[in-house]
PDB file of C-alpha atoms in Angstrom:
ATOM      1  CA  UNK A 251      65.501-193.198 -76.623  1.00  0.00           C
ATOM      2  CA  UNK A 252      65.971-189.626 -76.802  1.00  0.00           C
ATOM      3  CA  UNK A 253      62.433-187.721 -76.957  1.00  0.00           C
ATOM      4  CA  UNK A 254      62.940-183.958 -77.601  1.00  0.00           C
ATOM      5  CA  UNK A 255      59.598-180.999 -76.710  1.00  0.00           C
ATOM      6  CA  UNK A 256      59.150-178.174 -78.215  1.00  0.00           C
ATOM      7  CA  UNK A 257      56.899-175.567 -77.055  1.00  0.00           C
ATOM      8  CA  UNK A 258      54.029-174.256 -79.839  1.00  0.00           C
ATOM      9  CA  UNK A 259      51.968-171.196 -80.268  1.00  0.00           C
ATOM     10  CA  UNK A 260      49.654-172.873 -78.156  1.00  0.00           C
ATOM     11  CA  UNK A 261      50.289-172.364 -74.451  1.00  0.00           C
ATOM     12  CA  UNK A 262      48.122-175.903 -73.693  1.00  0.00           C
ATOM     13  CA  UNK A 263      50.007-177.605 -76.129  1.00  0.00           C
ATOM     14  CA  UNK A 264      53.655-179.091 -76.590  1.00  0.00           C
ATOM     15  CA  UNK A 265      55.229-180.854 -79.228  1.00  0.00           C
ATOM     16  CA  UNK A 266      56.944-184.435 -78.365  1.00  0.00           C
ATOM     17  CA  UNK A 267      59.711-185.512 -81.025  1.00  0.00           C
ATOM     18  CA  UNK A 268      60.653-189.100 -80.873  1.00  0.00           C
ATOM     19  CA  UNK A 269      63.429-189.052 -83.410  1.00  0.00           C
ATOM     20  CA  UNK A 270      61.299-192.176 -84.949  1.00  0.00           C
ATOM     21  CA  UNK A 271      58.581-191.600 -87.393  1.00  0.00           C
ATOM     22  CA  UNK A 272      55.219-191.570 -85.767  1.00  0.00           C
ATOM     23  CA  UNK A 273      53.013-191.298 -88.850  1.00  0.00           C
ATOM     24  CA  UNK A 274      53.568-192.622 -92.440  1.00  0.00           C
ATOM     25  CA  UNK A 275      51.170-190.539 -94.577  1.00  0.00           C
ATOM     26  CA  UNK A 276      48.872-187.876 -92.855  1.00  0.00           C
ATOM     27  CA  UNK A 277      47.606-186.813 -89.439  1.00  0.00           C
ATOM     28  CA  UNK A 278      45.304-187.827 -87.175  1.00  0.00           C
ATOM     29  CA  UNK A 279      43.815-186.024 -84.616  1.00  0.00           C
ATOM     30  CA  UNK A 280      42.053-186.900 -81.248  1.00  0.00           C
ATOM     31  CA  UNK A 281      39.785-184.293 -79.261  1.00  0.00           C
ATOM     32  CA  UNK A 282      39.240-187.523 -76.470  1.00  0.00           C
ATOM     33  CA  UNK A 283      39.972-190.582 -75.257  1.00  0.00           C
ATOM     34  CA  UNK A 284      36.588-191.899 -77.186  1.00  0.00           C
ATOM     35  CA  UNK A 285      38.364-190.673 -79.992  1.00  0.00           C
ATOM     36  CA  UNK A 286      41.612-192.922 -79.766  1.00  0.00           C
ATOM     37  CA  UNK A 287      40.424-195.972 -80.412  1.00  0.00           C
ATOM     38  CA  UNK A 288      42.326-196.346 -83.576  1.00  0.00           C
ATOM     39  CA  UNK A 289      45.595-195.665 -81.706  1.00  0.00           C
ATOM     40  CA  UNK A 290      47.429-197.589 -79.140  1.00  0.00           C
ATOM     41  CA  UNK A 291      49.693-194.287 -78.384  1.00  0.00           C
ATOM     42  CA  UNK A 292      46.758-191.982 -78.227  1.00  0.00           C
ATOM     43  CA  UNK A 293      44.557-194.274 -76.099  1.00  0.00           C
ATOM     44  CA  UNK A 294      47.955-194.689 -73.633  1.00  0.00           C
ATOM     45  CA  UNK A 295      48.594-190.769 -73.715  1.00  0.00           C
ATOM     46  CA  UNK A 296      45.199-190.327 -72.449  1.00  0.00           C
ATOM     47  CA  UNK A 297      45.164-192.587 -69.635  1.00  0.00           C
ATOM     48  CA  UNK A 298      47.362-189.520 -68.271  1.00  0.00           C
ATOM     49  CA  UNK A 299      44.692-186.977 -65.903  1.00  0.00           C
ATOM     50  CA  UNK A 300      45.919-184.134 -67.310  1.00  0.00           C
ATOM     51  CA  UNK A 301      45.624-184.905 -70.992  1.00  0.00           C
ATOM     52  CA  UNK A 302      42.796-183.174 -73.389  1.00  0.00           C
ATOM     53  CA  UNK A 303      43.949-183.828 -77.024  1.00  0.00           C
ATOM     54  CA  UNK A 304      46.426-185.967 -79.221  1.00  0.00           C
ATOM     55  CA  UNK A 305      47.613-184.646 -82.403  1.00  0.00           C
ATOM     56  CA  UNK A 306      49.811-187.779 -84.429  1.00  0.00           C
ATOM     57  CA  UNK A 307      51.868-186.219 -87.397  1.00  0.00           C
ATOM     58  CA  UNK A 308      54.510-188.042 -89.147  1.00  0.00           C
ATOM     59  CA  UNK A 309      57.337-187.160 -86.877  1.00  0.00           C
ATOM     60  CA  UNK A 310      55.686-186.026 -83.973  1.00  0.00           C
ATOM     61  CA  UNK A 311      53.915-186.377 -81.563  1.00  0.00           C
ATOM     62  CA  UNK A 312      51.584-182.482 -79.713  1.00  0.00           C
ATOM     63  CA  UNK A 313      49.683-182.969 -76.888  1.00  0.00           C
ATOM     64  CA  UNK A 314      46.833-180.765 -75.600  1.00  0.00           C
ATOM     65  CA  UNK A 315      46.680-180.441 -71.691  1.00  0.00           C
ATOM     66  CA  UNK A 316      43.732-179.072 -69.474  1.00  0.00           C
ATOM     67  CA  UNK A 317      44.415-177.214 -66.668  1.00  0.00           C
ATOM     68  CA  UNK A 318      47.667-179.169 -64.916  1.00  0.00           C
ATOM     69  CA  UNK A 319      50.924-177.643 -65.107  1.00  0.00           C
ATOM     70  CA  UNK A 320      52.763-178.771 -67.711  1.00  0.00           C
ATOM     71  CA  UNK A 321      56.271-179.719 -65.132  1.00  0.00           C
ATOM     72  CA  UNK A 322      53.837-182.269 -63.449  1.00  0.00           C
ATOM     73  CA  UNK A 323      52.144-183.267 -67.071  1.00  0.00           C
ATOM     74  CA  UNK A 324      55.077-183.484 -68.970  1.00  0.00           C
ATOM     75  CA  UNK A 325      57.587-186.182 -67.595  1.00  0.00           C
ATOM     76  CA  UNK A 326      54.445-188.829 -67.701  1.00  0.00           C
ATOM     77  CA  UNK A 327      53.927-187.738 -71.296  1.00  0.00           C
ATOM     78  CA  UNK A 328      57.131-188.229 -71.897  1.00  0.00           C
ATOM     79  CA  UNK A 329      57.256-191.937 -70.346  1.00  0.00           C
ATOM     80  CA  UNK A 330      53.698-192.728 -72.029  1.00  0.00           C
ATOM     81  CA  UNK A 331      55.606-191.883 -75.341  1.00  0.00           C
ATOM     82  CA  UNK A 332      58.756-194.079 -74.442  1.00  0.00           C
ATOM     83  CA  UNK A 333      56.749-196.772 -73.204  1.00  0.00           C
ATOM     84  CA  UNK A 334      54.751-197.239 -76.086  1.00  0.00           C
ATOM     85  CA  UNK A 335      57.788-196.721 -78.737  1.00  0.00           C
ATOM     86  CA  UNK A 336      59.776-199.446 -76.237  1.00  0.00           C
ATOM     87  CA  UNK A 337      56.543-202.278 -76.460  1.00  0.00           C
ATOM     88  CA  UNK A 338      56.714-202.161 -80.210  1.00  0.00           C
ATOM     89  CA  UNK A 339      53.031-201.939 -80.585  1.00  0.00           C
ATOM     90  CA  UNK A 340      51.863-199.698 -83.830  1.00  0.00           C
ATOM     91  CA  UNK A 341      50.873-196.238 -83.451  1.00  0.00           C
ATOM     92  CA  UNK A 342      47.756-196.551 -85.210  1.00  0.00           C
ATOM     93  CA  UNK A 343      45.591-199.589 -85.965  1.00  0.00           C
ATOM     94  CA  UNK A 344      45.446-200.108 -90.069  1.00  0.00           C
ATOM     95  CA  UNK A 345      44.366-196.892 -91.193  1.00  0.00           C
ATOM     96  CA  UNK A 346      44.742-194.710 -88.110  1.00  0.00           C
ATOM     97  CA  UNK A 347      45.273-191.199 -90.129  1.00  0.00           C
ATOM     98  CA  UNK A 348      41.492-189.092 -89.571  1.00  0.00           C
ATOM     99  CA  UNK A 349      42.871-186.002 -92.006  1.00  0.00           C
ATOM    100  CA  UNK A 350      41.568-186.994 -94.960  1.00  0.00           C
ATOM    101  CA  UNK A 351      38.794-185.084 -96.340  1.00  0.00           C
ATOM    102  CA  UNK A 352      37.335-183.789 -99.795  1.00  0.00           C
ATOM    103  CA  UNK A 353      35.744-181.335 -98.415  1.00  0.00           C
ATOM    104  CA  UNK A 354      32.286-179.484 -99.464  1.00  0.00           C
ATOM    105  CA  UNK A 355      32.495-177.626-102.489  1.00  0.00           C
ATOM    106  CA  UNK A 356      30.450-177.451-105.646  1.00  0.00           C
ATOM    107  CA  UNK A 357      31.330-178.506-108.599  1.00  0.00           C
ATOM    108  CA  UNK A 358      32.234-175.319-110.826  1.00  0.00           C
ATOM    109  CA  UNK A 359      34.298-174.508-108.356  1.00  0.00           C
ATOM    110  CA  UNK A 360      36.340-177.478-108.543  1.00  0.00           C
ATOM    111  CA  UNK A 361      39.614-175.736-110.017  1.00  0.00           C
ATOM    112  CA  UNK A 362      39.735-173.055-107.483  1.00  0.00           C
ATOM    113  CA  UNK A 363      39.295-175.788-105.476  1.00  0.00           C
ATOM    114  CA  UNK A 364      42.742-177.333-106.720  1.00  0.00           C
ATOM    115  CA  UNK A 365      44.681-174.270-106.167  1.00  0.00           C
ATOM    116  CA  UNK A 366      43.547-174.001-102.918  1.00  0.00           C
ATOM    117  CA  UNK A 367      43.929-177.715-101.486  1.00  0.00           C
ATOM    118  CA  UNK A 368      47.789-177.252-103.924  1.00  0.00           C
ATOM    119  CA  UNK A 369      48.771-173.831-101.538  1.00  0.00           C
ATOM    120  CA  UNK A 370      47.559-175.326 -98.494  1.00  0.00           C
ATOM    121  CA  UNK A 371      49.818-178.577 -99.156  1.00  0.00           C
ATOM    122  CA  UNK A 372      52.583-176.691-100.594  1.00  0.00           C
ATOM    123  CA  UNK A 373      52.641-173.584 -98.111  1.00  0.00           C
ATOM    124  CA  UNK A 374      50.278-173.686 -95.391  1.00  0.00           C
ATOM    125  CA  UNK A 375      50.826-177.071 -93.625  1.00  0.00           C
ATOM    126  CA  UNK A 376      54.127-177.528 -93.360  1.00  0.00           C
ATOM    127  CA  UNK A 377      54.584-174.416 -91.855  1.00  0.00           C
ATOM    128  CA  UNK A 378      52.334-175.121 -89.677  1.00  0.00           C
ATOM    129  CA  UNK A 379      53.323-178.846 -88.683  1.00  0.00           C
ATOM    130  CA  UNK A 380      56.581-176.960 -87.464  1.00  0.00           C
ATOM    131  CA  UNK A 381      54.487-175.503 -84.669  1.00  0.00           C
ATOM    132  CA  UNK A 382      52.561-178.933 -83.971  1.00  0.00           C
ATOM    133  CA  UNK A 383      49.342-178.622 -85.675  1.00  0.00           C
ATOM    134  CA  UNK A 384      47.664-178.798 -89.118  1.00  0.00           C
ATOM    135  CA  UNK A 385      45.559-177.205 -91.052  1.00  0.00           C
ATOM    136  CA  UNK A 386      43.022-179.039 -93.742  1.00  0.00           C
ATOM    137  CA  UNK A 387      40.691-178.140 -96.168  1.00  0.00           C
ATOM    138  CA  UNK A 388      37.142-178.607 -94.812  1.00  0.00           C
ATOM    139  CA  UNK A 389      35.353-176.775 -97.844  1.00  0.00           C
ATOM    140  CA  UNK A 390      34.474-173.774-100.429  1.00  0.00           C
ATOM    141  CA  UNK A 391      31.750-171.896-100.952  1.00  0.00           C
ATOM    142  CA  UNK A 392      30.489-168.462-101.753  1.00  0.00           C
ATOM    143  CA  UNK A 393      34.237-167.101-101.461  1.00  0.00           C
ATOM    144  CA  UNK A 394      34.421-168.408 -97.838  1.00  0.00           C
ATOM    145  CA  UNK A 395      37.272-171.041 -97.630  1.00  0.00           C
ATOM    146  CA  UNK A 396      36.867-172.932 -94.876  1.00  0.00           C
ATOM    147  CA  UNK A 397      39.561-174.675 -93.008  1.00  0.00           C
ATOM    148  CA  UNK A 398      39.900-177.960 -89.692  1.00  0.00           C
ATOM    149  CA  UNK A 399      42.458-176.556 -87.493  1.00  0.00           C
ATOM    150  CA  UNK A 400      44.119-179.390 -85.894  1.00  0.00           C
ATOM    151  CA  UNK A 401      46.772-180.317 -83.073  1.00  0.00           C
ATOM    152  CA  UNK A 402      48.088-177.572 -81.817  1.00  0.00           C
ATOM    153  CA  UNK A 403      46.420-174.620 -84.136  1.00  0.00           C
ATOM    154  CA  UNK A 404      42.997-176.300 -82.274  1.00  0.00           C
ATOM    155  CA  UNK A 405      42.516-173.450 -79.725  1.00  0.00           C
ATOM    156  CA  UNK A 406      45.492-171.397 -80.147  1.00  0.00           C
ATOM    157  CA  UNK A 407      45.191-168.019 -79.534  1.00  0.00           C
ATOM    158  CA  UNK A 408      46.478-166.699 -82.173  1.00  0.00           C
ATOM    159  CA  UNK A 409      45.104-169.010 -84.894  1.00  0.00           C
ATOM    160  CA  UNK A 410      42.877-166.216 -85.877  1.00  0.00           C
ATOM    161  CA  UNK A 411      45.877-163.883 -86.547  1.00  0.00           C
ATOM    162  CA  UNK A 412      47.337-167.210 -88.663  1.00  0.00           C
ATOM    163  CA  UNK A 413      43.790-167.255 -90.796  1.00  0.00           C
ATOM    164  CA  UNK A 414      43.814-163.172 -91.433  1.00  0.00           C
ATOM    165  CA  UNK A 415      46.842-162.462 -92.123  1.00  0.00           C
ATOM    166  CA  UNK A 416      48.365-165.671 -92.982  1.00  0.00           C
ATOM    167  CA  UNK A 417      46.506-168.013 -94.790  1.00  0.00           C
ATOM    168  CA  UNK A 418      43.325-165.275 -96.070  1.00  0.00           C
ATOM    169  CA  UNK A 419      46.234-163.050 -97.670  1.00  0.00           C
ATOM    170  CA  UNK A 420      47.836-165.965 -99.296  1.00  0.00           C
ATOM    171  CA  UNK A 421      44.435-167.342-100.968  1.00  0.00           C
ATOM    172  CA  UNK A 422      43.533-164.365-101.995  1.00  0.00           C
ATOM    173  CA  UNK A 423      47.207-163.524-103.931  1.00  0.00           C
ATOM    174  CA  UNK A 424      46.521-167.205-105.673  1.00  0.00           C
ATOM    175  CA  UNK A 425      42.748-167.365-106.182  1.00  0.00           C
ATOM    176  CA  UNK A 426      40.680-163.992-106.608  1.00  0.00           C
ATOM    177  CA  UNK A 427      37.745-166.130-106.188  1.00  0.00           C
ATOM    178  CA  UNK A 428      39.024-166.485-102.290  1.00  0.00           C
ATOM    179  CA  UNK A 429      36.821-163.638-100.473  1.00  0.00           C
ATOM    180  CA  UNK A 430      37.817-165.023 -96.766  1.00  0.00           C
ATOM    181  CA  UNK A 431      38.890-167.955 -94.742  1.00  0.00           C
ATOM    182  CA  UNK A 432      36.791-169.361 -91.587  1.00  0.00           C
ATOM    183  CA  UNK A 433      37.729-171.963 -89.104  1.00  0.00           C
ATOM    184  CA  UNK A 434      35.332-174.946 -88.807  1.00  0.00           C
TER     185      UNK A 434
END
């Protein structure tokens, strides 16, 4: 098994690629190991000292390190990852994907809504996947979209340029009603 890394925006955060589908259908995210209890990988992953976060997407795998070096961190990563894929245990346990969420909006609003949750599925998260995180709707209200930034977008320095100028210019071309976008 052939597991390639890619480095993200994130500095504390690297993208594993198993060349073997890791999620079906959506993402799940885990900020601890209290967190992972509805994933065999994650809960392995974080029986590495080192490790701070798991992000699970459907064909990778980013991992969120604390202070270690990532040339001591990485080769144990990389073994949790091929041990697990090698023991044929699942992933996740039943329904192991945490992303989904309707997120807080009133009513009226429920079209804008629509064309927000449509750009951010169309545009915004694939793009985004590329660099190891994800970004979902968490709500609307009084023109303030506001938005979970997972995996690796979760601290990233320069998530806040990726809101501004990204993501806020985009909804705002779409919807009118967009005024800005926050992070949650």
């Amino acid at each position: 098994m052939f597991i390639q890394t890619e480095a993200t925006p994130n500095p504390q955060t690297l993208k594993f690629i198993p060349g073997k589908p890791v999620l079906e259908d959506g993402t799940a995210d885990f900020r601890g190991k209290g967190d992972a209890d509805a994933s065999p990988l994650a809960r392995r992953l974080f029986d590495i000292d080192g490790v701070a976060g798991v992000f699970l997407g459907s064909d990778f795998i980013s991992v969120t390190k604390t202070d270690v070096e990532w040339q001591h961190l990485k080769p144990m990563v990389l073994g949790a990852i091929m041990e697990h894929y090698m023991s044929g245990a699942a992933v996740v346990d039943s329904d192991g994907a945490n992303d989904a969420a309707d997120g807080a909006y009133d009513a009226e609003d429920a079209d804008v809504v629509a064309t927000i949750k449509e750009l951010l599925e169309t545009r915004v998260r694939p793009a985004v996947a590329q660099d190891g995180g994800d970004i979902t709707f968490a709500g609307f209200r009084d023109g303030i979209v506001y938005l979970h930034m997972r995996g690796a977008c979760s601290g990233c320095p320069s998530s806040t340029a990726t809101l501004r100028h990204g993501i806020e210019n985009l909804l705002k071309h779409f919807c009118p009603e967009v005024e800005e976008v926050q992070a949650v």
